[in-house]
């Protein structure tokens, strides 16, 4: 069984640039969620994708967007980077749809550490 | 979504000691997870425990859903147990809401 993988592991960008982070879900999982973790804080939910559609979003502006592909892998795109976007970005996969009877636990990838200068 | 509070925020133990970490939540839960975040940032699943008690080696967890709390027990702690421990419950929609974590340092 392959776990959740993320790429790249580290990334340095400058303000105003755009970035794309990638995530491959654990085999057998169809749902991907993205979280942002600032230094010293708990992860904050950005959004979730289920069957290639956004299915729930946290308190993040529209410049945070994403995609899910038919193989359930996912991308997180951030436009017009700001200094406060510097954080660890975590991807989690699960099977089914949270909140339904088929909800299962989420499993996290190793994260991408983004630094915005 | 529910609010999650964890205590204590910081904990320092000597190797071999036991500890109890607590997670209080603001409403009933149908999902509660405990994670260990290692120094490299990886969140490792410890328990998926919306209710009841589970054990895995030196770790065990108990969730009392009716009283809105969960406990994580670490026995005979080792230096490799160091890191941050998070509990997370259901947020709005389909999110996980995380607490602020308990930072554990186990010294030799």
PDB file of C-alpha atoms in Angstrom:
ATOM      1  CA  UNK A   1       0.000   0.000   0.000  1.00  0.00           C
ATOM      2  CA  UNK A   2       1.438   3.366  -1.068  1.00  0.00           C
ATOM      3  CA  UNK A   3       1.062   6.238   1.366  1.00  0.00           C
ATOM      4  CA  UNK A   4       0.337   9.880   0.628  1.00  0.00           C
ATOM      5  CA  UNK A   5       3.155  11.611  -1.231  1.00  0.00           C
ATOM      6  CA  UNK A   6       3.745  15.302  -1.832  1.00  0.00           C
ATOM      7  CA  UNK A   7       6.079  17.298  -4.042  1.00  0.00           C
ATOM      8  CA  UNK A   8       8.192  19.292  -3.829  1.00  0.00           C
ATOM      9  CA  UNK A   9       9.445  18.966  -0.247  1.00  0.00           C
ATOM     10  CA  UNK A  10      10.697  22.538  -0.075  1.00  0.00           C
ATOM     11  CA  UNK A  11      10.055  25.605  -2.183  1.00  0.00           C
ATOM     12  CA  UNK A  12      11.205  29.229  -2.088  1.00  0.00           C
ATOM     13  CA  UNK A  13       9.222  31.888  -3.932  1.00  0.00           C
ATOM     14  CA  UNK A  14       9.012  35.669  -3.920  1.00  0.00           C
ATOM     15  CA  UNK A  15       5.980  37.833  -3.249  1.00  0.00           C
ATOM     16  CA  UNK A  16       3.554  38.024  -6.149  1.00  0.00           C
ATOM     17  CA  UNK A  17       4.629  34.753  -7.727  1.00  0.00           C
ATOM     18  CA  UNK A  18       2.426  31.717  -8.228  1.00  0.00           C
ATOM     19  CA  UNK A  19       3.061  28.206  -6.910  1.00  0.00           C
ATOM     20  CA  UNK A  20       1.680  24.712  -7.557  1.00  0.00           C
ATOM     21  CA  UNK A  21       1.972  21.941  -4.983  1.00  0.00           C
ATOM     22  CA  UNK A  22       1.185  18.316  -5.773  1.00  0.00           C
ATOM     23  CA  UNK A  23      -0.233  15.406  -3.838  1.00  0.00           C
ATOM     24  CA  UNK A  24      -0.796  11.739  -4.615  1.00  0.00           C
ATOM     25  CA  UNK A  25      -3.415  10.109  -2.447  1.00  0.00           C
ATOM     26  CA  UNK A  26      -2.993   6.805  -0.663  1.00  0.00           C
ATOM     27  CA  UNK A  27      -4.048   3.879  -2.828  1.00  0.00           C
ATOM     28  CA  UNK A  28      -7.767   3.153  -2.448  1.00  0.00           C
ATOM     29  CA  UNK A  29      -8.580   6.715  -1.314  1.00  0.00           C
ATOM     30  CA  UNK A  30     -10.817   9.036  -3.339  1.00  0.00           C
ATOM     31  CA  UNK A  31     -10.843  12.202  -1.213  1.00  0.00           C
ATOM     32  CA  UNK A  32      -8.042  14.730  -0.803  1.00  0.00           C
ATOM     33  CA  UNK A  33      -7.911  17.586   1.700  1.00  0.00           C
ATOM     34  CA  UNK A  34      -5.360  20.383   1.913  1.00  0.00           C
ATOM     35  CA  UNK A  35      -4.216  22.121   5.097  1.00  0.00           C
ATOM     36  CA  UNK A  36      -1.914  25.034   5.874  1.00  0.00           C
ATOM     37  CA  UNK A  37       0.196  24.907   9.016  1.00  0.00           C
ATOM     38  CA  UNK A  38       1.928  28.081  10.134  1.00  0.00           C
ATOM     39  CA  UNK A  39       4.856  27.821  12.536  1.00  0.00           C
ATOM     40  CA  UNK A  40       3.709  26.875  16.035  1.00  0.00           C
ATOM     41  CA  UNK A  41       0.081  26.384  15.034  1.00  0.00           C
ATOM     42  CA  UNK A  42      -2.192  23.468  14.252  1.00  0.00           C
ATOM     43  CA  UNK A  43      -3.086  22.739  10.622  1.00  0.00           C
ATOM     44  CA  UNK A  44      -5.878  24.869   9.139  1.00  0.00           C
ATOM     45  CA  UNK A  45      -8.268  23.415   6.559  1.00  0.00           C
ATOM     46  CA  UNK A  46      -8.040  24.967   3.092  1.00  0.00           C
ATOM     47  CA  UNK A  47     -10.380  22.801   1.012  1.00  0.00           C
ATOM     48  CA  UNK A  48     -11.298  19.251   0.100  1.00  0.00           C
ATOM     49  CA  UNK A  49     -11.759  17.497  -3.237  1.00  0.00           C
ATOM     50  CA  UNK A  50     -14.043  14.536  -3.801  1.00  0.00           C
ATOM     51  CA  UNK A  51     -14.599  13.001  -7.221  1.00  0.00           C
ATOM     52  CA  UNK A  52     -12.744  15.885  -8.890  1.00  0.00           C
ATOM     53  CA  UNK A  53     -14.957  18.607  -7.376  1.00  0.00           C
ATOM     54  CA  UNK A  54     -14.275  21.004  -4.519  1.00  0.00           C
ATOM     55  CA  UNK A  55     -16.334  19.825  -1.597  1.00  0.00           C
ATOM     56  CA  UNK A  56     -15.897  22.175   1.310  1.00  0.00           C
ATOM     57  CA  UNK A  57     -13.620  25.152   1.868  1.00  0.00           C
ATOM     58  CA  UNK A  58     -12.082  26.843   4.865  1.00  0.00           C
ATOM     59  CA  UNK A  59     -11.475  30.548   5.412  1.00  0.00           C
ATOM     60  CA  UNK A  60      -8.988  31.058   2.585  1.00  0.00           C
ATOM     61  CA  UNK A  61      -9.208  33.604  -0.265  1.00  0.00           C
ATOM     62  CA  UNK A  62      -9.936  32.604  -3.880  1.00  0.00           C
ATOM     63  CA  UNK A  63      -6.277  32.896  -4.829  1.00  0.00           C
ATOM     64  CA  UNK A  64      -6.010  29.464  -3.194  1.00  0.00           C
ATOM     65  CA  UNK A  65      -7.404  27.015  -5.722  1.00  0.00           C
ATOM     66  CA  UNK A  66      -7.069  23.362  -6.509  1.00  0.00           C
ATOM     67  CA  UNK A  67      -7.721  20.448  -8.782  1.00  0.00           C
ATOM     68  CA  UNK A  68      -8.300  16.750  -8.409  1.00  0.00           C
ATOM     69  CA  UNK A  69      -7.520  14.380 -11.254  1.00  0.00           C
ATOM     70  CA  UNK A  70      -9.234  11.106 -12.274  1.00  0.00           C
ATOM     71  CA  UNK A  71      -6.525   9.132 -10.466  1.00  0.00           C
ATOM     72  CA  UNK A  72      -7.455  11.129  -7.289  1.00  0.00           C
ATOM     73  CA  UNK A  73      -4.154  12.998  -7.172  1.00  0.00           C
ATOM     74  CA  UNK A  74      -4.479  16.709  -6.497  1.00  0.00           C
ATOM     75  CA  UNK A  75      -2.838  20.094  -6.938  1.00  0.00           C
ATOM     76  CA  UNK A  76      -2.953  23.181  -4.752  1.00  0.00           C
ATOM     77  CA  UNK A  77      -2.350  26.463  -6.573  1.00  0.00           C
ATOM     78  CA  UNK A  78      -1.644  29.733  -4.826  1.00  0.00           C
ATOM     79  CA  UNK A  79      -1.578  32.962  -6.847  1.00  0.00           C
ATOM     80  CA  UNK A  80      -0.141  36.356  -5.903  1.00  0.00           C
ATOM     81  CA  UNK A  81       1.921  34.924  -3.051  1.00  0.00           C
ATOM     82  CA  UNK A  82       2.122  36.931   0.171  1.00  0.00           C
ATOM     83  CA  UNK A  83       4.679  36.702   2.961  1.00  0.00           C
ATOM     84  CA  UNK A  84       2.023  35.186   5.258  1.00  0.00           C
ATOM     85  CA  UNK A  85       1.646  32.258   2.865  1.00  0.00           C
ATOM     86  CA  UNK A  86       4.933  30.910   4.201  1.00  0.00           C
ATOM     87  CA  UNK A  87       3.929  27.679   5.906  1.00  0.00           C
ATOM     88  CA  UNK A  88       3.921  23.894   5.767  1.00  0.00           C
ATOM     89  CA  UNK A  89       1.245  22.689   3.334  1.00  0.00           C
ATOM     90  CA  UNK A  90      -0.173  19.294   4.152  1.00  0.00           C
ATOM     91  CA  UNK A  91      -2.252  17.017   1.993  1.00  0.00           C
ATOM     92  CA  UNK A  92      -4.447  14.310   3.481  1.00  0.00           C
ATOM     93  CA  UNK A  93      -6.336  11.529   1.795  1.00  0.00           C
ATOM     94  CA  UNK A  94      -9.268   9.468   2.944  1.00  0.00           C
ATOM     95  CA  UNK A  95     -11.906   7.193   1.549  1.00  0.00           C
ATOM     96  CA  UNK A  96     -15.475   8.326   1.148  1.00  0.00           C
ATOM     97  CA  UNK A  97     -16.994  11.610   2.141  1.00  0.00           C
ATOM     98  CA  UNK A  98     -16.502  13.136   5.560  1.00  0.00           C
ATOM     99  CA  UNK A  99     -19.752  13.658   7.425  1.00  0.00           C
ATOM    100  CA  UNK A 100     -21.404  10.687   5.765  1.00  0.00           C
ATOM    101  CA  UNK A 101     -21.665   7.200   7.102  1.00  0.00           C
ATOM    102  CA  UNK A 102     -18.720   6.232   4.930  1.00  0.00           C
ATOM    103  CA  UNK A 103     -16.317   8.753   6.497  1.00  0.00           C
ATOM    104  CA  UNK A 104     -12.930   7.346   7.315  1.00  0.00           C
ATOM    105  CA  UNK A 105      -9.820   8.703   8.974  1.00  0.00           C
ATOM    106  CA  UNK A 106      -7.491  11.028   7.118  1.00  0.00           C
ATOM    107  CA  UNK A 107      -3.865  10.145   6.379  1.00  0.00           C
ATOM    108  CA  UNK A 108      -1.310  12.875   5.808  1.00  0.00           C
ATOM    109  CA  UNK A 109       1.616  13.287   3.475  1.00  0.00           C
ATOM    110  CA  UNK A 110       5.023  14.626   4.561  1.00  0.00           C
ATOM    111  CA  UNK A 111       4.153  18.187   3.526  1.00  0.00           C
ATOM    112  CA  UNK A 112       5.669  20.903   1.368  1.00  0.00           C
ATOM    113  CA  UNK A 113       7.449  23.700   3.170  1.00  0.00           C
ATOM    114  CA  UNK A 114       6.871  26.968   1.308  1.00  0.00           C
ATOM    115  CA  UNK A 115       8.928  30.068   2.022  1.00  0.00           C
ATOM    116  CA  UNK A 116       7.848  33.366   0.497  1.00  0.00           C
ATOM    117  CA  UNK A 117      10.495  36.108   0.445  1.00  0.00           C
TER     118      UNK A 117
ATOM    119  CA  UNK B   1     -17.386  22.884  13.388  1.00  0.00           C
ATOM    120  CA  UNK B   2     -16.307  21.966  16.889  1.00  0.00           C
ATOM    121  CA  UNK B   3     -13.696  23.818  18.914  1.00  0.00           C
ATOM    122  CA  UNK B   4     -10.805  21.701  20.168  1.00  0.00           C
ATOM    123  CA  UNK B   5      -8.719  22.556  23.216  1.00  0.00           C
ATOM    124  CA  UNK B   6      -5.627  20.605  24.208  1.00  0.00           C
ATOM    125  CA  UNK B   7      -3.732  20.522  27.475  1.00  0.00           C
ATOM    126  CA  UNK B   8      -1.091  20.902  28.614  1.00  0.00           C
ATOM    127  CA  UNK B   9       0.496  23.065  25.899  1.00  0.00           C
ATOM    128  CA  UNK B  10       4.003  21.920  26.824  1.00  0.00           C
ATOM    129  CA  UNK B  11       5.342  18.900  28.676  1.00  0.00           C
ATOM    130  CA  UNK B  12       8.854  17.819  29.605  1.00  0.00           C
ATOM    131  CA  UNK B  13       9.407  14.247  30.789  1.00  0.00           C
ATOM    132  CA  UNK B  14      12.323  12.059  31.679  1.00  0.00           C
ATOM    133  CA  UNK B  15      12.666   8.871  29.723  1.00  0.00           C
ATOM    134  CA  UNK B  16      10.560   6.126  31.290  1.00  0.00           C
ATOM    135  CA  UNK B  17       7.902   8.423  32.718  1.00  0.00           C
ATOM    136  CA  UNK B  18       4.195   8.190  31.910  1.00  0.00           C
ATOM    137  CA  UNK B  19       1.983  11.048  30.726  1.00  0.00           C
ATOM    138  CA  UNK B  20      -1.607  11.908  29.912  1.00  0.00           C
ATOM    139  CA  UNK B  21      -2.585  14.415  27.238  1.00  0.00           C
ATOM    140  CA  UNK B  22      -6.111  15.791  27.155  1.00  0.00           C
ATOM    141  CA  UNK B  23      -8.370  17.024  24.370  1.00  0.00           C
ATOM    142  CA  UNK B  24     -11.678  18.782  25.115  1.00  0.00           C
ATOM    143  CA  UNK B  25     -14.174  19.460  22.363  1.00  0.00           C
ATOM    144  CA  UNK B  26     -17.171  21.766  22.229  1.00  0.00           C
ATOM    145  CA  UNK B  27     -19.780  19.377  20.832  1.00  0.00           C
ATOM    146  CA  UNK B  28     -20.432  15.717  20.175  1.00  0.00           C
ATOM    147  CA  UNK B  29     -18.141  14.113  17.631  1.00  0.00           C
ATOM    148  CA  UNK B  30     -18.433  11.305  15.120  1.00  0.00           C
ATOM    149  CA  UNK B  31     -14.754  11.501  14.347  1.00  0.00           C
ATOM    150  CA  UNK B  32     -11.718  12.139  16.513  1.00  0.00           C
ATOM    151  CA  UNK B  33      -8.138  11.547  15.557  1.00  0.00           C
ATOM    152  CA  UNK B  34      -4.855  11.772  17.457  1.00  0.00           C
ATOM    153  CA  UNK B  35      -1.635  12.544  15.576  1.00  0.00           C
ATOM    154  CA  UNK B  36       2.045  12.797  16.398  1.00  0.00           C
ATOM    155  CA  UNK B  37       3.970  15.380  14.391  1.00  0.00           C
ATOM    156  CA  UNK B  38       7.648  14.556  14.209  1.00  0.00           C
ATOM    157  CA  UNK B  39      10.395  17.197  13.951  1.00  0.00           C
ATOM    158  CA  UNK B  40      10.284  16.972  10.140  1.00  0.00           C
ATOM    159  CA  UNK B  41       6.603  17.906  10.071  1.00  0.00           C
ATOM    160  CA  UNK B  42       5.116  14.529   9.217  1.00  0.00           C
ATOM    161  CA  UNK B  43       1.730  13.933  10.864  1.00  0.00           C
ATOM    162  CA  UNK B  44       1.568  10.319  11.947  1.00  0.00           C
ATOM    163  CA  UNK B  45      -1.795   8.756  12.705  1.00  0.00           C
ATOM    164  CA  UNK B  46      -1.988   7.419  16.223  1.00  0.00           C
ATOM    165  CA  UNK B  47      -5.680   6.718  16.761  1.00  0.00           C
ATOM    166  CA  UNK B  48      -9.023   7.173  15.062  1.00  0.00           C
ATOM    167  CA  UNK B  49     -11.237   7.095  18.125  1.00  0.00           C
ATOM    168  CA  UNK B  50     -14.676   8.779  18.134  1.00  0.00           C
ATOM    169  CA  UNK B  51     -15.548   6.756  21.226  1.00  0.00           C
ATOM    170  CA  UNK B  52     -14.218   3.999  23.450  1.00  0.00           C
ATOM    171  CA  UNK B  53     -10.669   2.912  24.188  1.00  0.00           C
ATOM    172  CA  UNK B  54      -7.884   1.708  21.932  1.00  0.00           C
ATOM    173  CA  UNK B  55      -4.339   0.601  22.615  1.00  0.00           C
ATOM    174  CA  UNK B  56      -1.277   0.381  20.422  1.00  0.00           C
ATOM    175  CA  UNK B  57       1.868  -0.670  22.220  1.00  0.00           C
ATOM    176  CA  UNK B  58       2.851   1.953  24.785  1.00  0.00           C
ATOM    177  CA  UNK B  59       0.124   4.302  23.615  1.00  0.00           C
ATOM    178  CA  UNK B  60      -3.552   4.162  24.400  1.00  0.00           C
ATOM    179  CA  UNK B  61      -6.464   6.536  23.940  1.00  0.00           C
ATOM    180  CA  UNK B  62      -9.893   6.927  25.445  1.00  0.00           C
ATOM    181  CA  UNK B  63     -12.723   9.103  24.156  1.00  0.00           C
ATOM    182  CA  UNK B  64     -15.759   9.795  26.342  1.00  0.00           C
ATOM    183  CA  UNK B  65     -18.063  11.305  23.754  1.00  0.00           C
ATOM    184  CA  UNK B  66     -20.870  12.116  26.221  1.00  0.00           C
ATOM    185  CA  UNK B  67     -18.463  14.217  28.306  1.00  0.00           C
ATOM    186  CA  UNK B  68     -16.704  15.680  25.249  1.00  0.00           C
ATOM    187  CA  UNK B  69     -13.118  14.751  25.957  1.00  0.00           C
ATOM    188  CA  UNK B  70     -10.415  12.399  24.827  1.00  0.00           C
ATOM    189  CA  UNK B  71      -7.227  11.310  26.569  1.00  0.00           C
ATOM    190  CA  UNK B  72      -3.958  10.041  25.116  1.00  0.00           C
ATOM    191  CA  UNK B  73      -1.765   7.990  27.442  1.00  0.00           C
ATOM    192  CA  UNK B  74       1.925   7.507  26.822  1.00  0.00           C
ATOM    193  CA  UNK B  75       3.622   4.951  29.047  1.00  0.00           C
ATOM    194  CA  UNK B  76       7.356   4.390  29.537  1.00  0.00           C
ATOM    195  CA  UNK B  77       8.153   7.371  27.336  1.00  0.00           C
ATOM    196  CA  UNK B  78      11.161   7.309  25.006  1.00  0.00           C
ATOM    197  CA  UNK B  79      13.115  10.153  23.424  1.00  0.00           C
ATOM    198  CA  UNK B  80      11.559   9.221  20.069  1.00  0.00           C
ATOM    199  CA  UNK B  81       8.161  10.171  21.524  1.00  0.00           C
ATOM    200  CA  UNK B  82       9.213  13.827  21.417  1.00  0.00           C
ATOM    201  CA  UNK B  83       7.257  16.075  19.092  1.00  0.00           C
ATOM    202  CA  UNK B  84       3.866  17.696  18.967  1.00  0.00           C
ATOM    203  CA  UNK B  85       0.679  15.759  19.625  1.00  0.00           C
ATOM    204  CA  UNK B  86      -2.524  16.965  17.993  1.00  0.00           C
ATOM    205  CA  UNK B  87      -6.097  15.909  18.358  1.00  0.00           C
ATOM    206  CA  UNK B  88      -8.587  16.814  15.652  1.00  0.00           C
ATOM    207  CA  UNK B  89     -12.336  16.602  15.386  1.00  0.00           C
ATOM    208  CA  UNK B  90     -14.914  17.381  12.728  1.00  0.00           C
ATOM    209  CA  UNK B  91     -14.897  20.942  11.441  1.00  0.00           C
ATOM    210  CA  UNK B  92     -17.384  22.732   9.246  1.00  0.00           C
ATOM    211  CA  UNK B  93     -18.201  20.780   6.163  1.00  0.00           C
ATOM    212  CA  UNK B  94     -15.699  18.019   5.816  1.00  0.00           C
ATOM    213  CA  UNK B  95     -12.674  19.515   7.510  1.00  0.00           C
ATOM    214  CA  UNK B  96     -10.708  18.336  10.480  1.00  0.00           C
ATOM    215  CA  UNK B  97     -10.426  20.998  13.183  1.00  0.00           C
ATOM    216  CA  UNK B  98      -7.135  20.721  15.018  1.00  0.00           C
ATOM    217  CA  UNK B  99      -6.246  21.805  18.509  1.00  0.00           C
ATOM    218  CA  UNK B 100      -3.099  23.848  19.130  1.00  0.00           C
ATOM    219  CA  UNK B 101      -1.206  20.753  20.145  1.00  0.00           C
ATOM    220  CA  UNK B 102       0.850  19.548  23.099  1.00  0.00           C
ATOM    221  CA  UNK B 103       4.581  19.891  22.631  1.00  0.00           C
ATOM    222  CA  UNK B 104       6.330  16.959  24.328  1.00  0.00           C
ATOM    223  CA  UNK B 105      10.040  16.742  25.053  1.00  0.00           C
ATOM    224  CA  UNK B 106      11.389  13.496  26.475  1.00  0.00           C
ATOM    225  CA  UNK B 107      14.893  13.832  27.912  1.00  0.00           C
ATOM    226  CA  UNK B 108      17.382  10.968  28.384  1.00  0.00           C
TER     227      UNK B 108
END
